[in-house]
Tab-separated table of N, CA and C in Angstrom:
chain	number	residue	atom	x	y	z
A	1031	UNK	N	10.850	16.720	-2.840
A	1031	UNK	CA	11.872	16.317	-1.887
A	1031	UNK	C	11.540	14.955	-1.282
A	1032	UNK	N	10.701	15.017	-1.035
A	1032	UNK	CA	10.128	14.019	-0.336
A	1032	UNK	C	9.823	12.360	-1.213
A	1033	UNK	N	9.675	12.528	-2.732
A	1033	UNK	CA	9.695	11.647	-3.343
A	1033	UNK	C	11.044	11.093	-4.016
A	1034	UNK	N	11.986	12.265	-3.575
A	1034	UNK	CA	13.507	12.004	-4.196
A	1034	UNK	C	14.015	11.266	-3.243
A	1035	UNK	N	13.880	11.303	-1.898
A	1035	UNK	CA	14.065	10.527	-0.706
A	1035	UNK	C	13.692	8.822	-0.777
A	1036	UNK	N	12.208	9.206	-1.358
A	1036	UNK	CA	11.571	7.841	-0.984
A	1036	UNK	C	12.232	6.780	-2.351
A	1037	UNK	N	12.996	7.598	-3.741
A	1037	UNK	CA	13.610	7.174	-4.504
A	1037	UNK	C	14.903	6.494	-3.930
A	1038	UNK	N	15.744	7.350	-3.463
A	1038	UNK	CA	16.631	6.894	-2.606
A	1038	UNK	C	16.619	5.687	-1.430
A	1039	UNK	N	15.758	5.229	-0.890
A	1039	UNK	CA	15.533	4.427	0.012
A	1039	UNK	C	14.923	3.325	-0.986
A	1040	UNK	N	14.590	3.650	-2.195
A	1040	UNK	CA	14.348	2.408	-3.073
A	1040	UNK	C	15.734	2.070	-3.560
A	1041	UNK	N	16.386	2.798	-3.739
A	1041	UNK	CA	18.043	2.707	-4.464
A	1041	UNK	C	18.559	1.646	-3.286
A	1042	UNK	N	18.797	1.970	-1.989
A	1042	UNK	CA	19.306	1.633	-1.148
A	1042	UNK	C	18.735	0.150	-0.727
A	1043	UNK	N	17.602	0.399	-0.736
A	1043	UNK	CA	17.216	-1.397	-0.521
A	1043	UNK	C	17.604	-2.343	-1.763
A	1044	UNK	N	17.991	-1.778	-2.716
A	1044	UNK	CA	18.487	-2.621	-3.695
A	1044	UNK	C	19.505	-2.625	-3.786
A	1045	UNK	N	20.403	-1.936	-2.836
A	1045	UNK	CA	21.666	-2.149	-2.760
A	1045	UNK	C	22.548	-1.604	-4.096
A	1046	UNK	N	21.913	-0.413	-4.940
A	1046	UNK	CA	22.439	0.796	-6.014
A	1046	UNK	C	22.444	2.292	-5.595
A	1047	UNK	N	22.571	2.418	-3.803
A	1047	UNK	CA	22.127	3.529	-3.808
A	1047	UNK	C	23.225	4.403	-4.321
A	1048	UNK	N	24.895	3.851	-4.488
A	1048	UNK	CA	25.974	4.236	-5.069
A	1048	UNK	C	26.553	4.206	-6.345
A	1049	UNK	N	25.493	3.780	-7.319
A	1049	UNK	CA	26.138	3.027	-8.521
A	1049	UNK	C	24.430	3.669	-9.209
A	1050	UNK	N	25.309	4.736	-10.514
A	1050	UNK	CA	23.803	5.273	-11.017
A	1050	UNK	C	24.272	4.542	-12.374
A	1051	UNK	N	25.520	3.670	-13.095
A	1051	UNK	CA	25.538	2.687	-13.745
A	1051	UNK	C	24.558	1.540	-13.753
A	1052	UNK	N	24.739	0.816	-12.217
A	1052	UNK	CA	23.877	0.269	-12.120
A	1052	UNK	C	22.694	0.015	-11.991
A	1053	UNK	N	22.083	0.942	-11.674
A	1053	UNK	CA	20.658	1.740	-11.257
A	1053	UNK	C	20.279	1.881	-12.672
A	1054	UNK	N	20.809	2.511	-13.701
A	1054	UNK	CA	20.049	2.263	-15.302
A	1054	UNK	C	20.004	0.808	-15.513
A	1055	UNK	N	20.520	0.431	-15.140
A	1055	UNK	CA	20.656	-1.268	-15.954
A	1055	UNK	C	19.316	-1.586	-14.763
A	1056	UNK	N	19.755	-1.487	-14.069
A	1056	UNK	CA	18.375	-2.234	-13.312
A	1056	UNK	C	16.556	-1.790	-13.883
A	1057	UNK	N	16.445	-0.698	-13.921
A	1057	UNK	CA	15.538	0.377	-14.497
A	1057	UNK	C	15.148	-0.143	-15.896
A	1058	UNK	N	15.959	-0.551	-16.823
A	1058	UNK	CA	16.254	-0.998	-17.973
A	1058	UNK	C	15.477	-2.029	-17.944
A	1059	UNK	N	16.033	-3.152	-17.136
A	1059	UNK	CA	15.893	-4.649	-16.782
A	1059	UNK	C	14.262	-4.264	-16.772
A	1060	UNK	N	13.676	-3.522	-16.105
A	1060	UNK	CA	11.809	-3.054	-16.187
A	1060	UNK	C	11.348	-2.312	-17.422
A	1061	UNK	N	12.064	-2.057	-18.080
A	1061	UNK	CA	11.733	-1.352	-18.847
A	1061	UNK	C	11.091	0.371	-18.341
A	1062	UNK	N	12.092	0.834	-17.496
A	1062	UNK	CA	11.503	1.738	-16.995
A	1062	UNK	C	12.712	3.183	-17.007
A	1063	UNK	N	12.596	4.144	-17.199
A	1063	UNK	CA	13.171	5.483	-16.822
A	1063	UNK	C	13.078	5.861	-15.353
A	1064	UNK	N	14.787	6.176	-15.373
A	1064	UNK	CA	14.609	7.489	-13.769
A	1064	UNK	C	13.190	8.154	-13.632
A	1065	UNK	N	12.959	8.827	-14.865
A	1065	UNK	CA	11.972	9.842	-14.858
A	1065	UNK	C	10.685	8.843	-14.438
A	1066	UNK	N	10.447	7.942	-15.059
A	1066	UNK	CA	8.865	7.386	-15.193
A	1066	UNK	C	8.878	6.662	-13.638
A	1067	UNK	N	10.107	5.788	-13.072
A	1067	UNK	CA	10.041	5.548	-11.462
A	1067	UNK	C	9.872	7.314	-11.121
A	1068	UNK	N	9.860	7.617	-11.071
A	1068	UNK	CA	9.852	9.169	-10.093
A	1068	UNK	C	7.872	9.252	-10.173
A	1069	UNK	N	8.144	9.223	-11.467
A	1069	UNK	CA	6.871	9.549	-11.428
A	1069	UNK	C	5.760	8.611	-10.684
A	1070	UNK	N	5.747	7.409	-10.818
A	1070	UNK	CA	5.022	6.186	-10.299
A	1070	UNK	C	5.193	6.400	-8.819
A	1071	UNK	N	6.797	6.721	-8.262
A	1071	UNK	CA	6.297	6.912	-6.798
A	1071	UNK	C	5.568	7.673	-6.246
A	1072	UNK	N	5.694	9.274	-7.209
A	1072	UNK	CA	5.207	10.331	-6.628
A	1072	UNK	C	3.515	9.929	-6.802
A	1073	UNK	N	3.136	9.156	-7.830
A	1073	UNK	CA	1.511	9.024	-7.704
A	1073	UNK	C	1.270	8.067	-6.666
A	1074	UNK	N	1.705	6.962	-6.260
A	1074	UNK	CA	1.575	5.842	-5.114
A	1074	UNK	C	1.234	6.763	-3.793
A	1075	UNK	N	2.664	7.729	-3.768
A	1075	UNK	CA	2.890	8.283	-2.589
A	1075	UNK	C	0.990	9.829	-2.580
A	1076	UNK	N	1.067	9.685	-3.916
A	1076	UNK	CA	-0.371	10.404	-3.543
A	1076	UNK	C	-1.560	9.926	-3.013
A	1077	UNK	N	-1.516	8.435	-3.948
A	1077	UNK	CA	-2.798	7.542	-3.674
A	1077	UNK	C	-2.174	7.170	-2.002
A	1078	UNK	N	-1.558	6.970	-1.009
A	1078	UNK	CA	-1.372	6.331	0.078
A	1078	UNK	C	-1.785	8.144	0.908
A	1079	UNK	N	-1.612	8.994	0.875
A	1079	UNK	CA	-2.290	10.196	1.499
A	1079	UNK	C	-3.853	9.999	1.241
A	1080	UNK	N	-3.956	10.313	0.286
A	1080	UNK	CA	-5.443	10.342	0.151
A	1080	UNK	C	-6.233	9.413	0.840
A	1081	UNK	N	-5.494	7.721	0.914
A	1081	UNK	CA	-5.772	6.998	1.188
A	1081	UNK	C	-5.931	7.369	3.085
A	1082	UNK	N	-5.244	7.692	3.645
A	1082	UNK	CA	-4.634	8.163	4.812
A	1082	UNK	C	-5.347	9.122	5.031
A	1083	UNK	N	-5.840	10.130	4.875
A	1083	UNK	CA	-7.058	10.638	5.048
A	1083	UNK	C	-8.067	10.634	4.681
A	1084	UNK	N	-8.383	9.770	3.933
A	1084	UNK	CA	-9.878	9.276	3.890
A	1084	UNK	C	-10.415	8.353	4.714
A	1085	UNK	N	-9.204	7.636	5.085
A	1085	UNK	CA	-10.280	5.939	5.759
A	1085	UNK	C	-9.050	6.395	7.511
A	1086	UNK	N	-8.240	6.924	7.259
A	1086	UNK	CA	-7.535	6.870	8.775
A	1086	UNK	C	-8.556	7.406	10.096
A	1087	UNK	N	-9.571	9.092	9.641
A	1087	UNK	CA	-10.396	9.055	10.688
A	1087	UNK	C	-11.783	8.272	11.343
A	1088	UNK	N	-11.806	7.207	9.745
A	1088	UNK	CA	-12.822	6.367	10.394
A	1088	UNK	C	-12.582	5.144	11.185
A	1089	UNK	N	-11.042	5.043	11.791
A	1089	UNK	CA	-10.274	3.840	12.636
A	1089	UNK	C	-10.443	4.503	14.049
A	1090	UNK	N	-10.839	3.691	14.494
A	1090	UNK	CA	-10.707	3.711	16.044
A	1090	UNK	C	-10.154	2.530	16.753
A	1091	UNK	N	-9.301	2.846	17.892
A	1091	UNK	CA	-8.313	2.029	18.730
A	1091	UNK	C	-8.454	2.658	19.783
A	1092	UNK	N	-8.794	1.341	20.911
A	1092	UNK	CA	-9.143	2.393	22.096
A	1092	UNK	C	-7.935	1.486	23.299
A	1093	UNK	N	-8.089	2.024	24.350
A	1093	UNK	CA	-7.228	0.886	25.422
A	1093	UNK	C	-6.957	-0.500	25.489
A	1094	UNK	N	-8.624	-0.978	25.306
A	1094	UNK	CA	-8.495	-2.313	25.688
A	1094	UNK	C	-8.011	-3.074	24.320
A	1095	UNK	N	-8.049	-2.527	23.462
A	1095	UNK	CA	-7.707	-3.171	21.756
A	1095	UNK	C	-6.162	-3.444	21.927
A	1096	UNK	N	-5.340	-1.979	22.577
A	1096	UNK	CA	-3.902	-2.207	22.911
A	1096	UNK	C	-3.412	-3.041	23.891
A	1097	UNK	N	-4.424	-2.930	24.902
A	1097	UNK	CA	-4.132	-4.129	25.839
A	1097	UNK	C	-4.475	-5.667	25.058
A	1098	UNK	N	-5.372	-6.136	24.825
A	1098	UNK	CA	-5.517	-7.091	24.366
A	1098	UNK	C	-4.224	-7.637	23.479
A	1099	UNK	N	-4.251	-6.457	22.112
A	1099	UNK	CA	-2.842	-6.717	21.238
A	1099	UNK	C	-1.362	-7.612	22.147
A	1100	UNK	N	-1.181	-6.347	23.126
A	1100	UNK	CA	-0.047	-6.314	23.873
A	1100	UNK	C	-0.201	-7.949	24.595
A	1101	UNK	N	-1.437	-8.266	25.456
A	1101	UNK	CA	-1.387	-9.682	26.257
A	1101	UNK	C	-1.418	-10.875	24.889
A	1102	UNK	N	-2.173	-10.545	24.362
A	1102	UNK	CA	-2.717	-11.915	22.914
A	1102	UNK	C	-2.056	-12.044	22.276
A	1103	UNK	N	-1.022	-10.831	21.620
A	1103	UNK	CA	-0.329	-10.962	19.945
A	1103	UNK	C	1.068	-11.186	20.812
A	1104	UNK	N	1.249	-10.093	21.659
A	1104	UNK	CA	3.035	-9.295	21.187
A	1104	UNK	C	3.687	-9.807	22.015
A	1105	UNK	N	3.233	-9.947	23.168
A	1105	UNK	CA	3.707	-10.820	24.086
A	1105	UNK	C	4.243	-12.396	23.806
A	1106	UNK	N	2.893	-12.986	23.304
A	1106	UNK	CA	3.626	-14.440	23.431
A	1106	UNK	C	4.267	-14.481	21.942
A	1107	UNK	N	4.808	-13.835	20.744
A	1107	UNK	CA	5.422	-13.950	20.144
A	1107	UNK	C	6.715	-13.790	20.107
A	1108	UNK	N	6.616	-12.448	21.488
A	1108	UNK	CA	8.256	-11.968	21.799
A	1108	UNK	C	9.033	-13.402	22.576
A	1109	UNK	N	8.151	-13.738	23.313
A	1109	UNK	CA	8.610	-14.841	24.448
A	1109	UNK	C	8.612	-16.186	23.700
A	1110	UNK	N	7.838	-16.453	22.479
A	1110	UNK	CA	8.276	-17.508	21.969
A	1110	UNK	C	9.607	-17.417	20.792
A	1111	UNK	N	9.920	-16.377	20.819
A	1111	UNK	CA	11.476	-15.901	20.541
A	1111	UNK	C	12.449	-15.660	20.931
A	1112	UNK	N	11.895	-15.873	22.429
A	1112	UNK	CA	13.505	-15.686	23.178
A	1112	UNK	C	13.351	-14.227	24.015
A	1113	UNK	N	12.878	-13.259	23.330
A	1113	UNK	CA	12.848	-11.712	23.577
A	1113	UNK	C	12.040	-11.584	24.953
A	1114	UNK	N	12.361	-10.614	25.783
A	1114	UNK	CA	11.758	-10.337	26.869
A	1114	UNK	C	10.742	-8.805	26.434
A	1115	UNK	N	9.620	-8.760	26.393
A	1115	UNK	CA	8.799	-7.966	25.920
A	1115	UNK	C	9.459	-6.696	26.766
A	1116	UNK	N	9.077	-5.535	26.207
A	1116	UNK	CA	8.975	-4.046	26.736
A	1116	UNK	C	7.519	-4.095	27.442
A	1117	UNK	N	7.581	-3.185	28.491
A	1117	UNK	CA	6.565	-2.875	29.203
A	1117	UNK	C	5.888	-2.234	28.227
A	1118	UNK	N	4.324	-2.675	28.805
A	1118	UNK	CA	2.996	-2.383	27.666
A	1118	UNK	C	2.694	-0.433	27.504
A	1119	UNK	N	3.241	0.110	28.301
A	1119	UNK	CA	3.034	1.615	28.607
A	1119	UNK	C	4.355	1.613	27.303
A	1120	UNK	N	5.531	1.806	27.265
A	1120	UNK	CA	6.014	2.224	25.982
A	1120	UNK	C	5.858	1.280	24.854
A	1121	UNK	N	5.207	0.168	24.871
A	1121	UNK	CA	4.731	-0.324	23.596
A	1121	UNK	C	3.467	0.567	22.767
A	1122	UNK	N	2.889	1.064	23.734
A	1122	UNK	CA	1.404	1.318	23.188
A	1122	UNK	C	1.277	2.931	22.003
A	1123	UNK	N	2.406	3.619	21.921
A	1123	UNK	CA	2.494	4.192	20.297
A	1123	UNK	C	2.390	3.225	19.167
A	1124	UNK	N	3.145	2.571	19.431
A	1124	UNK	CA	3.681	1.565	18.130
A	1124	UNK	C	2.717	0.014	17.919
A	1125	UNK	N	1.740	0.250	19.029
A	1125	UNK	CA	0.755	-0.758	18.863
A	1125	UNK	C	-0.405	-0.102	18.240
A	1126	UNK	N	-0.628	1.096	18.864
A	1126	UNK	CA	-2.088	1.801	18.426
A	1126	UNK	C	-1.550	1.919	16.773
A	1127	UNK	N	-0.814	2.183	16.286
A	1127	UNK	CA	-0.262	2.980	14.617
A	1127	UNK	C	-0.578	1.145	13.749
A	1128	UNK	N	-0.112	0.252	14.451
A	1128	UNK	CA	-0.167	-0.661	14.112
A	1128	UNK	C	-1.417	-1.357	13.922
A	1129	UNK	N	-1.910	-1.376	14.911
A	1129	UNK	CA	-3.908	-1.631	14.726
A	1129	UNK	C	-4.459	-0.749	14.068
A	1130	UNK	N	-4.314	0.411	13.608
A	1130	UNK	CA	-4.827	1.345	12.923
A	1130	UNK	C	-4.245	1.171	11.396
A	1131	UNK	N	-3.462	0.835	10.948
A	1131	UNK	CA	-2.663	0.229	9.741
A	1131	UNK	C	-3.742	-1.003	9.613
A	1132	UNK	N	-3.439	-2.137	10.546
A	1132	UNK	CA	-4.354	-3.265	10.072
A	1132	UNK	C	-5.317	-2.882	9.552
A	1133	UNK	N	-6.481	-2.129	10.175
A	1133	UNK	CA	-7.763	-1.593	10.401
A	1133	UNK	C	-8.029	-1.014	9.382
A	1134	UNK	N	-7.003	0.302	8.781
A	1134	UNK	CA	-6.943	0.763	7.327
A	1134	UNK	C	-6.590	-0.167	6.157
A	1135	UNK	N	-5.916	-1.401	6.356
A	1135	UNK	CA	-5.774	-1.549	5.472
A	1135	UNK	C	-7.423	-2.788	5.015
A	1136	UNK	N	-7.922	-3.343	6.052
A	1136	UNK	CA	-9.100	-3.804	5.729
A	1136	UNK	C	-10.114	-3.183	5.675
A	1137	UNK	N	-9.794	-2.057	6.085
A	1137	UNK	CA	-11.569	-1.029	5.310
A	1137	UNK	C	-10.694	-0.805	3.887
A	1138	UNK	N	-9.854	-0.676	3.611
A	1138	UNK	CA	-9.387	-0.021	1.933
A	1138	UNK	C	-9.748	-1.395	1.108
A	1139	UNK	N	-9.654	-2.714	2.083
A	1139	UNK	CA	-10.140	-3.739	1.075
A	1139	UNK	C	-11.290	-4.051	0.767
A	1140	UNK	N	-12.213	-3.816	1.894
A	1140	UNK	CA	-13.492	-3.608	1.296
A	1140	UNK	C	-14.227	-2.671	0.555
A	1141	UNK	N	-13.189	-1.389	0.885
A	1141	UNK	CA	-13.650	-0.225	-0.415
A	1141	UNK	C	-13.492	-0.512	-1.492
A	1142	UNK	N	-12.241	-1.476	-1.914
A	1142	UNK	CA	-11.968	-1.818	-3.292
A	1142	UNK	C	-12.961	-3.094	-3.553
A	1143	UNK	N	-13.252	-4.398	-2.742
A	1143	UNK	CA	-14.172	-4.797	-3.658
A	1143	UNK	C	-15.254	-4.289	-3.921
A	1144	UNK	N	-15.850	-3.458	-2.870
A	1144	UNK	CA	-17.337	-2.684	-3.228
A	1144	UNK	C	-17.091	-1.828	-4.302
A	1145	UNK	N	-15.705	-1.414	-4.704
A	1145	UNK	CA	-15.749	-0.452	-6.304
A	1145	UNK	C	-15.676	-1.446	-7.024
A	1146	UNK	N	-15.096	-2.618	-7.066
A	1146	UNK	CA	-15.144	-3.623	-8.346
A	1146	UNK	C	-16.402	-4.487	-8.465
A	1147	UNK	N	-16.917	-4.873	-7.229
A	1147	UNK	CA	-18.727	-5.068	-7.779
A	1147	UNK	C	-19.145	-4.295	-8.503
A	1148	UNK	N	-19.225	-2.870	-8.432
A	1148	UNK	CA	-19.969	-1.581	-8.875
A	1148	UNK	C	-19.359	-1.392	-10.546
A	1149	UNK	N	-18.387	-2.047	-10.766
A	1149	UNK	CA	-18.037	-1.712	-11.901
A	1149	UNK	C	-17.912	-2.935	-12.778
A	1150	UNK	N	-17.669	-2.733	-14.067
A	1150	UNK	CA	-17.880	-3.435	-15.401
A	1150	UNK	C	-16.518	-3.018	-16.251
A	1151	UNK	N	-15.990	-3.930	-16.443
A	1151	UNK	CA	-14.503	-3.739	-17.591
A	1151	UNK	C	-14.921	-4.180	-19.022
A	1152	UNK	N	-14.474	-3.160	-19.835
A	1152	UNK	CA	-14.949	-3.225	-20.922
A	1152	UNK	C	-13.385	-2.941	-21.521
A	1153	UNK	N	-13.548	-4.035	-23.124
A	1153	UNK	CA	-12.128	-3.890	-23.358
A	1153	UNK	C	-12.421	-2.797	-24.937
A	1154	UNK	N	-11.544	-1.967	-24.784
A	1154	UNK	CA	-11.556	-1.555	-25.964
A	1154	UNK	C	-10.390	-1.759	-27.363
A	1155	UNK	N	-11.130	-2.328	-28.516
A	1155	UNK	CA	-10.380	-2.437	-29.395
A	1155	UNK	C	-9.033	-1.041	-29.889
A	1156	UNK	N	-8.159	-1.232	-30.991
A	1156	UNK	CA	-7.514	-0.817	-31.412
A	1156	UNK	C	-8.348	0.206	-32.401
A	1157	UNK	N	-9.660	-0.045	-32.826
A	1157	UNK	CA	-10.613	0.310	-33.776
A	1157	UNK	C	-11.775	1.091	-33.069
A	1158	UNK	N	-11.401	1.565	-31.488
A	1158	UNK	CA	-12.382	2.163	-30.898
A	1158	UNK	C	-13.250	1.458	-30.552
A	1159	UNK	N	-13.848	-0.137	-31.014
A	1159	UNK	CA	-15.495	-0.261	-30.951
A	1159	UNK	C	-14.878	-1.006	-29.173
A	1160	UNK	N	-15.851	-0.908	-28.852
A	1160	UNK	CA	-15.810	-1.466	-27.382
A	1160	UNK	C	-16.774	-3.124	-27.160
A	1161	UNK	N	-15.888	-3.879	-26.142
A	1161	UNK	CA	-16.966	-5.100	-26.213
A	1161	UNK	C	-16.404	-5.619	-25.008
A	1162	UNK	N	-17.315	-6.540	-24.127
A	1162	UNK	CA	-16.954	-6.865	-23.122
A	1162	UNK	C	-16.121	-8.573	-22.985
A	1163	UNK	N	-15.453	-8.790	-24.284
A	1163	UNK	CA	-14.783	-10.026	-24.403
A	1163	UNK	C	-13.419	-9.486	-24.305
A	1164	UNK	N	-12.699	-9.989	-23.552
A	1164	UNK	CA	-10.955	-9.948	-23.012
A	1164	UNK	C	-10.673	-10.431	-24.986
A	1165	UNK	N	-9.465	-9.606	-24.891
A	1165	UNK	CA	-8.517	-10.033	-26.347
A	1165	UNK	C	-8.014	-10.970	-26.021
A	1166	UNK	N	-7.920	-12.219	-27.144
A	1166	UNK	CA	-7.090	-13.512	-26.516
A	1166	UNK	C	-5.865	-13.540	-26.443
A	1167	UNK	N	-5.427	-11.995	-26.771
A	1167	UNK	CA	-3.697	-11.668	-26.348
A	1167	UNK	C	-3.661	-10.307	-25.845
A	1168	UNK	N	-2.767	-9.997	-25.235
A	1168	UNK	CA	-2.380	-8.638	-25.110
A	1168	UNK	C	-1.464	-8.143	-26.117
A	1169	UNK	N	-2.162	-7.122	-26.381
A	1169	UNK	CA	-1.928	-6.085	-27.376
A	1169	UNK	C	-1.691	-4.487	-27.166
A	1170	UNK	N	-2.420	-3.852	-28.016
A	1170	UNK	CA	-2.030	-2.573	-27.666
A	1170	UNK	C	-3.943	-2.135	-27.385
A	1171	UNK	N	-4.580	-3.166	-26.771
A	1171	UNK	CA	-6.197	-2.968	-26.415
A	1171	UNK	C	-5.833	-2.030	-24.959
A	1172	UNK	N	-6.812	-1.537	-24.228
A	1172	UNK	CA	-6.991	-0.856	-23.402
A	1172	UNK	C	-8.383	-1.549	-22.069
A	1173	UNK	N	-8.089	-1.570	-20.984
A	1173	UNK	CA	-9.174	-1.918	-20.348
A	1173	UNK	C	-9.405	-0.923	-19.359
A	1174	UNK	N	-10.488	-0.455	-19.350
A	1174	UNK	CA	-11.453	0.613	-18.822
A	1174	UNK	C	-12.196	0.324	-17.573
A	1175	UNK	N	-12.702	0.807	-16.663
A	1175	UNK	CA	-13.645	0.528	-15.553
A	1175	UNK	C	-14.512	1.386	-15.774
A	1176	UNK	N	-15.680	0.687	-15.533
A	1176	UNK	CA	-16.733	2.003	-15.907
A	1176	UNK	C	-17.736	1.594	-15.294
A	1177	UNK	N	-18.345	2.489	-14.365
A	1177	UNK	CA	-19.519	2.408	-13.526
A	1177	UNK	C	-20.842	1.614	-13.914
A	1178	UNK	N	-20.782	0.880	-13.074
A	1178	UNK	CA	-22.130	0.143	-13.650
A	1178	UNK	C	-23.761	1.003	-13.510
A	1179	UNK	N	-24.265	0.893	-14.905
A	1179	UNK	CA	-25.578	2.002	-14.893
A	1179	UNK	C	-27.082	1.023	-14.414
């Protein structure tokens, strides 16, 4: 249900959420199936949970992080727009979710380069043998990650 939704809100930002004519042709245009988008979201939408509970309880946001945000960031951006800020007491849901997003998303970046130091891409031929030289085309080769021993 939940990934048929998040399909739909992809339809809709592309402005096909009414037109399943158009929606193949677009799909097409990627070389892609209803079925195989379904599927790609539903794994994204797995990897972003997992993701979400793995690194979300190691974020911490405390008062003064929201205060700070609220005086340093949100403030003088609203006011150099014209906008008269909301008081910092109902800003501070939508600030804490927000520093905690930042926060997740730079520990997930250092999780990923510390897995790509740790690892070694090895390309494998069409013929099985494996070697660590890139094909000077793409083909139907395969590239692997594999733990460095």
């Amino acid at each position: 249900e939940e990934v048929k939704a998040r399909v739909l809100e992809i339809r809709k930002q592309l402005g096909v959420e009414n037109s399943d004519v158009v929606w193949q042709q677009l799909l097409a245009q990627y070389g892609m199936t209803a079925d195989e988008l379904t599927a790609d979201v539903e794994n994204q939408m797995k990897i972003m949970r997992f993701v979400d509970l793995r690194l979300r309880p190691t974020i911490r946001v405390d008062r003064q992080d929201i205060d700070q945000y609220y005086r340093e960031t949100l403030v003088p951006e609203l006011k150099k727009s014209g906008v008269e800020p909301q008081p910092e007491e109902q800003m501070q849901g939508r600030i804490r979710e927000l520093l905690v997003q930042q926060r997740m998303d730079a520990v997930l970046e250092d999780w990923l380069v510390n897995l790509r130091s740790q690892s070694e891409i090895h390309y494998t031929t069409e013929s099985g043998a494996r070697t660590d030289t890139p094909p000077p085309s793409k083909s139907s080769e395969t590239t692997q990650l594999q733990p460095k021993r």
